[in-house]
Coordinates of C-alpha atoms in Angstrom, one line a residue:
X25 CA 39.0 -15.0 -11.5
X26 CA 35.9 -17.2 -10.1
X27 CA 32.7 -15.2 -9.7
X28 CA 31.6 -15.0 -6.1
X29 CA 27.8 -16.2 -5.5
X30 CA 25.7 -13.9 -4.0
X31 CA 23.6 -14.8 -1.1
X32 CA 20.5 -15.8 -1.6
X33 CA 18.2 -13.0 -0.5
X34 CA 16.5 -14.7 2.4
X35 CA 19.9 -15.7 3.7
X36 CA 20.9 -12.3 4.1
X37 CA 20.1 -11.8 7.7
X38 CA 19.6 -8.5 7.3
X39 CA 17.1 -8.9 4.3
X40 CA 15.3 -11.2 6.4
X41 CA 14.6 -9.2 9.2
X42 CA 13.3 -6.3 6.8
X43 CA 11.0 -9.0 5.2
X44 CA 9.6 -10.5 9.1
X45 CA 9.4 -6.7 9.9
X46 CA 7.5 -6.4 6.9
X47 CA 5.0 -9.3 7.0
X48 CA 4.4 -9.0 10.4
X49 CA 3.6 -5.3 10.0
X50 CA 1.3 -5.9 7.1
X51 CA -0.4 -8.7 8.7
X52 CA -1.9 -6.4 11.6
X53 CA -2.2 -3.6 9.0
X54 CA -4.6 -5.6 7.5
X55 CA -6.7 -7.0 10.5
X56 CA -7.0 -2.9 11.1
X57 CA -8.2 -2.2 7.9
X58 CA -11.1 -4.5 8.4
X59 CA -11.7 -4.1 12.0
X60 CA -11.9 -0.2 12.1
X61 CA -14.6 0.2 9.8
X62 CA -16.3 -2.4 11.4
X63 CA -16.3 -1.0 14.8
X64 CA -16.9 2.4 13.5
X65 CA -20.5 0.5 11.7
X66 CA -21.1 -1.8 14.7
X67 CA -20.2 0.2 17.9
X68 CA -20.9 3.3 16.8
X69 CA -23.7 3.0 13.8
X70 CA -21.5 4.9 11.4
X71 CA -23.1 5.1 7.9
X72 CA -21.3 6.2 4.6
X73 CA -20.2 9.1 4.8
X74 CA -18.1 8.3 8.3
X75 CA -16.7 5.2 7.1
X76 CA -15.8 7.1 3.9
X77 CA -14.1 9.5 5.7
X78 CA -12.3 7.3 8.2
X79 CA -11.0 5.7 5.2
X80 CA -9.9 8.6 3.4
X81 CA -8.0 10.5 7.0
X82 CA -5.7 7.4 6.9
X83 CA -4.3 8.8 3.7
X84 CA -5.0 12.4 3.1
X85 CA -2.4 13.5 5.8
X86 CA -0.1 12.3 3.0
X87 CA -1.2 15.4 0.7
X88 CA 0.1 17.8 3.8
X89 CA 2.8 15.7 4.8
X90 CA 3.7 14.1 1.8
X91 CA 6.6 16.2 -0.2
X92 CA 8.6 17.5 3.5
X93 CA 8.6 13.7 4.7
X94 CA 10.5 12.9 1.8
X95 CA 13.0 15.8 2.0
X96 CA 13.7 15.1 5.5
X97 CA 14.2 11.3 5.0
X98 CA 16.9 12.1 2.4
X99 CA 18.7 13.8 5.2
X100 CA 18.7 11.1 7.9
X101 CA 19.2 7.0 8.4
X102 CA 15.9 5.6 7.4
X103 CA 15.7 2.4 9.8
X104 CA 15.1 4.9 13.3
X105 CA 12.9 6.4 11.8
X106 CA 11.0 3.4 10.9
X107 CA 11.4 1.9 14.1
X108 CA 9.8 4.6 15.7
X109 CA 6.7 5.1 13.9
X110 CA 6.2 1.3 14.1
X111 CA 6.2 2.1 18.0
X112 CA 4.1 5.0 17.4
X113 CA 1.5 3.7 15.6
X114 CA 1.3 0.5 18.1
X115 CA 0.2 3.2 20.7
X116 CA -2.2 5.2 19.0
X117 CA -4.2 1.7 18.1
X118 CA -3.8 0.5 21.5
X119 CA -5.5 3.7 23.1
X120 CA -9.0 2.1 20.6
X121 CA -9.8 -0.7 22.8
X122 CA -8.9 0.7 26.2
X123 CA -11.4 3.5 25.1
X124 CA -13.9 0.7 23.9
X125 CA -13.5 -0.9 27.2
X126 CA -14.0 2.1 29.1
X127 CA -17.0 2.9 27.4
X128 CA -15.4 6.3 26.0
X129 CA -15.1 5.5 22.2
X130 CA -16.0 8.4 20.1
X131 CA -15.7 9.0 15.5
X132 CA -13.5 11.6 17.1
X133 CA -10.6 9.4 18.7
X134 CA -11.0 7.1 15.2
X135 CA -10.6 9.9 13.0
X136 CA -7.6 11.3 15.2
X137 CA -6.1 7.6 15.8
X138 CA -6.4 7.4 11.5
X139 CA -4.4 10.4 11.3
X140 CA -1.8 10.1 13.1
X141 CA -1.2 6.6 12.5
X142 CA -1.5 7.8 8.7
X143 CA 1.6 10.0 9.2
X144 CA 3.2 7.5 10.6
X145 CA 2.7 5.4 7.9
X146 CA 4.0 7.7 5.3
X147 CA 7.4 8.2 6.9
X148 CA 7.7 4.7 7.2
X149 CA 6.8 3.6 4.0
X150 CA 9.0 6.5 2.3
X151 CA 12.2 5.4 4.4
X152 CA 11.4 1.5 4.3
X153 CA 11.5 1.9 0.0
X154 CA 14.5 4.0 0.5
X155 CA 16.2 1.7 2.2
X156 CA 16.2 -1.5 0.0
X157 CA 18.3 -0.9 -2.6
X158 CA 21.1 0.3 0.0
X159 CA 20.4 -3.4 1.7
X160 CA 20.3 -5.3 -1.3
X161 CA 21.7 -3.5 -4.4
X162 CA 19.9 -2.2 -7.4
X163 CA 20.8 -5.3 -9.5
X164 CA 18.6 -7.4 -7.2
X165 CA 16.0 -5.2 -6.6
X166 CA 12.8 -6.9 -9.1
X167 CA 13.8 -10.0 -6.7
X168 CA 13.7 -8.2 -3.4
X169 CA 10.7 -6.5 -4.5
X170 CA 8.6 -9.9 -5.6
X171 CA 9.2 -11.0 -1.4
X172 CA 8.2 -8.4 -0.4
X173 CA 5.3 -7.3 -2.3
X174 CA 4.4 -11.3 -2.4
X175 CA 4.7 -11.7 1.1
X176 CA 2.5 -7.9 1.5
X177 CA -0.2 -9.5 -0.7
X178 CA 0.0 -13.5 1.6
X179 CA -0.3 -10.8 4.8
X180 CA -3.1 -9.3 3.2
X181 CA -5.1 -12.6 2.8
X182 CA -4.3 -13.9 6.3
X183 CA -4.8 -10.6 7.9
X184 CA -7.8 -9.5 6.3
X185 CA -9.3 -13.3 6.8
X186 CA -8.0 -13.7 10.5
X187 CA -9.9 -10.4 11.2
X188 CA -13.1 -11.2 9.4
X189 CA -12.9 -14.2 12.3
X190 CA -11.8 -12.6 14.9
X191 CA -14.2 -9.6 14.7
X192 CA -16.7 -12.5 14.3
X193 CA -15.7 -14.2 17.3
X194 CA -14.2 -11.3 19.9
X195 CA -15.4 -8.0 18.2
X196 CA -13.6 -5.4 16.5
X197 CA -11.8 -3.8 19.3
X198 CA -9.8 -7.5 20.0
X199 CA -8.6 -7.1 16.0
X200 CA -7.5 -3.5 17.0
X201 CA -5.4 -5.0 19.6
X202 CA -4.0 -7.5 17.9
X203 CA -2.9 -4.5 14.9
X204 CA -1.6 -2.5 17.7
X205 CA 0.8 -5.3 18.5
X206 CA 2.5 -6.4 15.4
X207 CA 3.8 -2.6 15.0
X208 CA 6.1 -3.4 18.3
X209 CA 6.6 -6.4 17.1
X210 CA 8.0 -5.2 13.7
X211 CA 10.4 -2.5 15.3
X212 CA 11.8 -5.6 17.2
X213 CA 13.0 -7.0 13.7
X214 CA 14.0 -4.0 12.7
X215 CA 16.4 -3.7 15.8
X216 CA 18.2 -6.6 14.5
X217 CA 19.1 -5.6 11.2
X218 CA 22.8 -5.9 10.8
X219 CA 24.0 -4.1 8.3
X220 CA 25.2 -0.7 8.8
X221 CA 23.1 1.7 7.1
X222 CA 25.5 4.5 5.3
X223 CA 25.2 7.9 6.3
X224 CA 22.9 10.1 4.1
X225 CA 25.0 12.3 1.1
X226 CA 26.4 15.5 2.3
X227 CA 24.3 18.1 1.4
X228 CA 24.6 22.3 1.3
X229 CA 22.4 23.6 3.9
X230 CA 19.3 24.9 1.8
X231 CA 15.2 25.7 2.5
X232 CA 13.0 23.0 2.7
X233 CA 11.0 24.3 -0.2
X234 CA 14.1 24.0 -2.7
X235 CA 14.8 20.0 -1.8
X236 CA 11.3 19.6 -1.7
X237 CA 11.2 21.4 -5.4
X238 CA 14.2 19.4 -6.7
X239 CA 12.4 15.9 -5.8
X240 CA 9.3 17.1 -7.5
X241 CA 10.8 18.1 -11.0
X242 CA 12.7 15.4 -11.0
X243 CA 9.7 13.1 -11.2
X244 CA 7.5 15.3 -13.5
X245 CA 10.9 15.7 -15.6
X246 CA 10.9 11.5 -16.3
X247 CA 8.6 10.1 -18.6
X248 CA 8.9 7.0 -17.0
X249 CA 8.0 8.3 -13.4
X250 CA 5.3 10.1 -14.8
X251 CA 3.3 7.3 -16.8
X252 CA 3.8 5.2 -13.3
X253 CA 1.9 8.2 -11.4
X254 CA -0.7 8.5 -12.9
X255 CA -1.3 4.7 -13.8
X256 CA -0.8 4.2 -9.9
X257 CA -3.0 7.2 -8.9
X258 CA -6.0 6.3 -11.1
X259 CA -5.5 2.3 -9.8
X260 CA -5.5 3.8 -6.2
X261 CA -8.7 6.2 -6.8
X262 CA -10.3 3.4 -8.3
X263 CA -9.6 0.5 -5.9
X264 CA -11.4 2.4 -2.7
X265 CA -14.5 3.3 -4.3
X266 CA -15.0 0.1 -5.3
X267 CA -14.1 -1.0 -1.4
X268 CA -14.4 1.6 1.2
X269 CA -18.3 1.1 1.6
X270 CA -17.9 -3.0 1.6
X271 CA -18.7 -2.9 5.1
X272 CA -21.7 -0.6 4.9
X273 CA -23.2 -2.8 1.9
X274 CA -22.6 -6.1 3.3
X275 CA -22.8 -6.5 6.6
X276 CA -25.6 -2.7 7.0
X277 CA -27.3 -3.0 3.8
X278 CA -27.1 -7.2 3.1
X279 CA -26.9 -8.5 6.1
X280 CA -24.0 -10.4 5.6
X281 CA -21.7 -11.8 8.5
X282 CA -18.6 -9.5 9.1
X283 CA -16.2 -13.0 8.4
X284 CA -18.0 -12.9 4.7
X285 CA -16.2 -9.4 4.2
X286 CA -12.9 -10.7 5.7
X287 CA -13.2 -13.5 3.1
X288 CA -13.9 -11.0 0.0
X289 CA -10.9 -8.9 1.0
X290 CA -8.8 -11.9 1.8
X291 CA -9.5 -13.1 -1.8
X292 CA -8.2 -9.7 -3.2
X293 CA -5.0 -10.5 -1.2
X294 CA -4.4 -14.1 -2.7
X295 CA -5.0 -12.4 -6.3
X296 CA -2.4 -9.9 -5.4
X297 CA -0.2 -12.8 -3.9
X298 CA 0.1 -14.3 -6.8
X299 CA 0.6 -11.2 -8.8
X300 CA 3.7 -10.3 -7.3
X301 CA 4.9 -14.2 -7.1
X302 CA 4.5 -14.4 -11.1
X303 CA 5.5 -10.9 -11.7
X304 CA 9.3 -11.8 -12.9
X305 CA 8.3 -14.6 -15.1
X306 CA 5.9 -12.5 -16.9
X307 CA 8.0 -9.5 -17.1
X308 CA 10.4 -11.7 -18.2
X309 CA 8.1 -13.4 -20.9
X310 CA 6.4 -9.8 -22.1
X311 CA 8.9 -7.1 -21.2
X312 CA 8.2 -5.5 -17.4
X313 CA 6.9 -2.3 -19.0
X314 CA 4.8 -4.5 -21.7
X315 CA 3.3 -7.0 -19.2
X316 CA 2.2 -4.3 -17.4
X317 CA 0.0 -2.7 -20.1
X318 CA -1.0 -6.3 -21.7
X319 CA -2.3 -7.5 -18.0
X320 CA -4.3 -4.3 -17.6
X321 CA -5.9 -4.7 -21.2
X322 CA -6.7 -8.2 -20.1
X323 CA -8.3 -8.0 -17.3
X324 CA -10.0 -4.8 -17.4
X325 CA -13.4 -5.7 -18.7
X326 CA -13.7 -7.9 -15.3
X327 CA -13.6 -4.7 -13.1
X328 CA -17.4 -3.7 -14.7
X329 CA -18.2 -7.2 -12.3
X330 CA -17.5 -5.6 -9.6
X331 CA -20.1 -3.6 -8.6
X332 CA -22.6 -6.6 -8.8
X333 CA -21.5 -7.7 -5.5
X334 CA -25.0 -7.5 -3.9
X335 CA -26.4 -9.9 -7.2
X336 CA -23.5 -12.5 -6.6
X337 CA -20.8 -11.9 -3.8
X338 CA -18.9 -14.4 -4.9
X339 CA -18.5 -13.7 -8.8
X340 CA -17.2 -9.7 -7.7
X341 CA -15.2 -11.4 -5.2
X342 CA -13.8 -13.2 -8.2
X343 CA -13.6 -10.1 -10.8
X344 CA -12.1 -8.4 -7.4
X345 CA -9.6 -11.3 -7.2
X346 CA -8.2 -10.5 -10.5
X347 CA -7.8 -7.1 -10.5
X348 CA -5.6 -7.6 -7.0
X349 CA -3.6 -10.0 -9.4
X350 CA -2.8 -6.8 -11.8
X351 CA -1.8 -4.6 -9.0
X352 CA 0.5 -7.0 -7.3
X353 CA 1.9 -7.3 -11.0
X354 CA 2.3 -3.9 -11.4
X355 CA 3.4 -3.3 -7.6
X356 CA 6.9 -5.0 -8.3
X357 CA 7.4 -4.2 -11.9
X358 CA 6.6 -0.9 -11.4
X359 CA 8.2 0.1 -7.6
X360 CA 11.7 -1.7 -9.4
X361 CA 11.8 0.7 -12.4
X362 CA 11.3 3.5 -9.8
X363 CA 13.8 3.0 -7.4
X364 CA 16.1 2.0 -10.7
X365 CA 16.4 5.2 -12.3
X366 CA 16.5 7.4 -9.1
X367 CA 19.6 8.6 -8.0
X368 CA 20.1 7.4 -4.2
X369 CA 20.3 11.5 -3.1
X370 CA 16.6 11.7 -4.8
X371 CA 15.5 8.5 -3.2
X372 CA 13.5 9.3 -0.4
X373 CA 12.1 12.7 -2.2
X374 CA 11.0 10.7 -5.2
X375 CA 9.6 8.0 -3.4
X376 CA 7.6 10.8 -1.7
X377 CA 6.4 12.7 -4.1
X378 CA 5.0 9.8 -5.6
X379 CA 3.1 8.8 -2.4
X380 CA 1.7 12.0 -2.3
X381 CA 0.6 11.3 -5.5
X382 CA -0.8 7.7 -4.7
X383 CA -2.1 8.0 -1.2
X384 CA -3.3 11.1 -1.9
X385 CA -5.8 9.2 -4.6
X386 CA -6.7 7.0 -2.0
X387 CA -7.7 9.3 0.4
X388 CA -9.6 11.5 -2.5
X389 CA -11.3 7.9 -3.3
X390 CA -11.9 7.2 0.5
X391 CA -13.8 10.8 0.2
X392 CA -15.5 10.3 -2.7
X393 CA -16.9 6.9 -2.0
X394 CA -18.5 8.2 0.9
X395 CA -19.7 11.7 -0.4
X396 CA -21.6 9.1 -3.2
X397 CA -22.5 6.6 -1.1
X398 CA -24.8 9.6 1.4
X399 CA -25.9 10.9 -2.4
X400 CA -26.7 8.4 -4.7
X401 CA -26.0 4.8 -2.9
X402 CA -22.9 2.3 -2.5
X403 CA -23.4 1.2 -6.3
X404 CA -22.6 4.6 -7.1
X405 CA -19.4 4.6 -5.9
X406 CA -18.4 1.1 -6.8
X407 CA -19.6 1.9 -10.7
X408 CA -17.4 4.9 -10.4
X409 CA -14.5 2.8 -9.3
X410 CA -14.7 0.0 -11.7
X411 CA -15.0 2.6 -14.8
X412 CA -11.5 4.1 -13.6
X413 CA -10.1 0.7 -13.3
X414 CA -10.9 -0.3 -16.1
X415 CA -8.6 2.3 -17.9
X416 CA -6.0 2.6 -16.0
X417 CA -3.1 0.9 -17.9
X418 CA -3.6 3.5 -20.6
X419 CA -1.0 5.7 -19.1
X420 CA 1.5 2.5 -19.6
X421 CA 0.8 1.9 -23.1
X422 CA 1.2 5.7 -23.8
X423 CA 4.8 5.7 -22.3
X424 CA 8.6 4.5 -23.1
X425 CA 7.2 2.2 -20.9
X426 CA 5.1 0.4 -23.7
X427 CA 8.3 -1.5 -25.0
X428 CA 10.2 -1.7 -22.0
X429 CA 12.1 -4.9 -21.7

């Protein structure tokens, strides 16, 4: 019998309009996370501890909101429900500028606009990871997880780099705009996915609180999904104290013009672009589970560069550069042998506990950058990040995960 060829992934039409959806998404995703600090610091003269907690009130819903999202995804078709949080979230960003323009922008509205917009953002990301393996099988799932975490990480550097411009040459509240757009433009994409989506698995009629319960011993009852927890929650703790108070440092304390922080960021994004492009060849080379503890022993000792940003922009930018390369690394390696030993009926729970357990770090790093940054300075809180990123492929190394080829 002759073997039938599978279709290349970005043939798949209804791959590809995941991936557009995807990259359009993340590209004004990106432009908000630079802009809204920056009009928080500009317009409104926020100082650490606002922009700390704007940070961390994108996120901490997620430790509310976290574990019932991801029992009420495994109950229903995951692409409505991420076509209307895209639409969602393109409303609440649009309401920033009109209430620039009309002279009526508050911390309030930004906190409440990062809130809700963080909600959103969790019940799309737990039904958009649920969904791939249904659109492109669990045997192709490293692949489909290289695009997309690849094309995340290009998004990153041309969002984050088109914002640092733009905020430059129209102001934050233009970048807003443009953020609140590509969310309507993503649920368009969405709309034109093909392929049916199956109907969730029958389940008995039971509380909330006992799905919710299954999902979450079911991840603390796998070695494997344990090690990735905590390696991702210590990664995500560490990464926004090193970054939440970027904008208060260099463009409030340094002086620095806003497009120099787009630039810094943007360079993060190409490290993590290239990451997630070179992630199968090295997992391929070292093992998945290996290259991801041999990459963090590698690079670690460049995270202590960080924090020198104020001595050399441009040699943290570097160190900062690298440390995106891990994570993109460990991004696709890591999400794969997730969503590879979860049963599709624990899918979307897994997928959220986990997020409670990632997000939730950086929220509580969004928090603590800024509770440090009011106390002891913005090198406070960078020093505290770089010392947890430093050690956070231990976790790996003390797993099956070590070995895993």
């Amino acid at each position: 019998m002759t073997a039938v060829a599978e279709t290349p992934l970005l043939r798949d039409s209804s791959f590809r309009n995941l991936f557009v959806a995807s990259a359009v998404s993340q590209f004004g995703t990106q432009v908000g996370y630079v802009a809204m600090p920056l009009l928080a610091v500009t317009a409104l003269g926020a100082g650490p501890g606002e922009v700390g907690l704007l940070s961390a009130l994108t996120t901490i819903t997620v430790l509310v909101l976290g574990l019932p999202a991801g029992a009420w995804v495994d109950r229903v078709r995951c692409r409505p429900v991420m076509i209307a949080t895209d639409l969602v979230r393109g409303a609440l960003l649009m309401s920033v500028p009109v209430a620039w323009w009309l002279g009526a922008l508050t911390m309030t509205q930004l906190y409440g606009v990062a809130i809700a917009t963080g909600v959103g953002t969790l019940f799309f990301d737990v039904a958009a990871q649920s969904t791939v393996p249904h659109l492109v099988g669990r045997d192709r799932l490293t692949a489909a997880n290289s695009v997309l975490v690849g094309t995340n990480a290009a998004m990153d550097v041309g969002g984050r780099s088109t914002a640092g411009v733009l905020v430059t040459l129209a102001g934050a509240p233009a970048a807003i705009l443009l953020d609140a757009l590509t969310y309507v433009w993503s649920a368009v994409w969405l709309r034109r996915i093909s392929k049916p989506e199956p109907p969730p698995a029958p389940v008995p009629e039971e509380r909330l609180g006992r799905r919710i319960g299954e999902g979450v011993r079911y991840l603390f009852g796998n070695r494997v999904l344990v090690a990735i927890a905590v390696q991702g929650g210590m990664s995500n703790l560490a990464f926004p104290l090193c970054s939440t108070l970027l904008p208060v440092l260099l463009v409030d304390e340094l002086g620095r013009p806003a497009w120099e922080l787009g630039v810094y960021l943007a360079v993060g994004g190409l490290g993590a672009l290239a990451g997630s492009a070179t992630a199968h060849l090295i997992g391929r080379r070292f093992g998945r589970g290996r290259a991801v503890w041999v990459v963090g022993v590698v690079t670690a000792p460049l995270a202590f560069l960080v924090p020198f940003v104020g001595w050399s922009v441009w040699a943290s930018a570097a160190a900062w550069s690298v440390l995106c390369f891990r994570t993109g690394l460990n991004n696709v390696l890591l999400v794969s042998f997730r969503q590879q030993v979860t049963p599709d009926s624990m899918l979307g729970r897994m997928n959220a506990t986990m997020r409670l357990i990632l997000m939730g770090a950086v929220g509580v790093g969004g928090l603590l950058a800024g509770l440090l940054g009011e106390v002891w300075g913005t090198g406070a809180a960078m020093w505290a990040g770089a010392s947890i990123m430093a050690g956070s492929w231990i976790p790996i190394w003390l797993s099956p995960l070590r070995r895993e080829i």
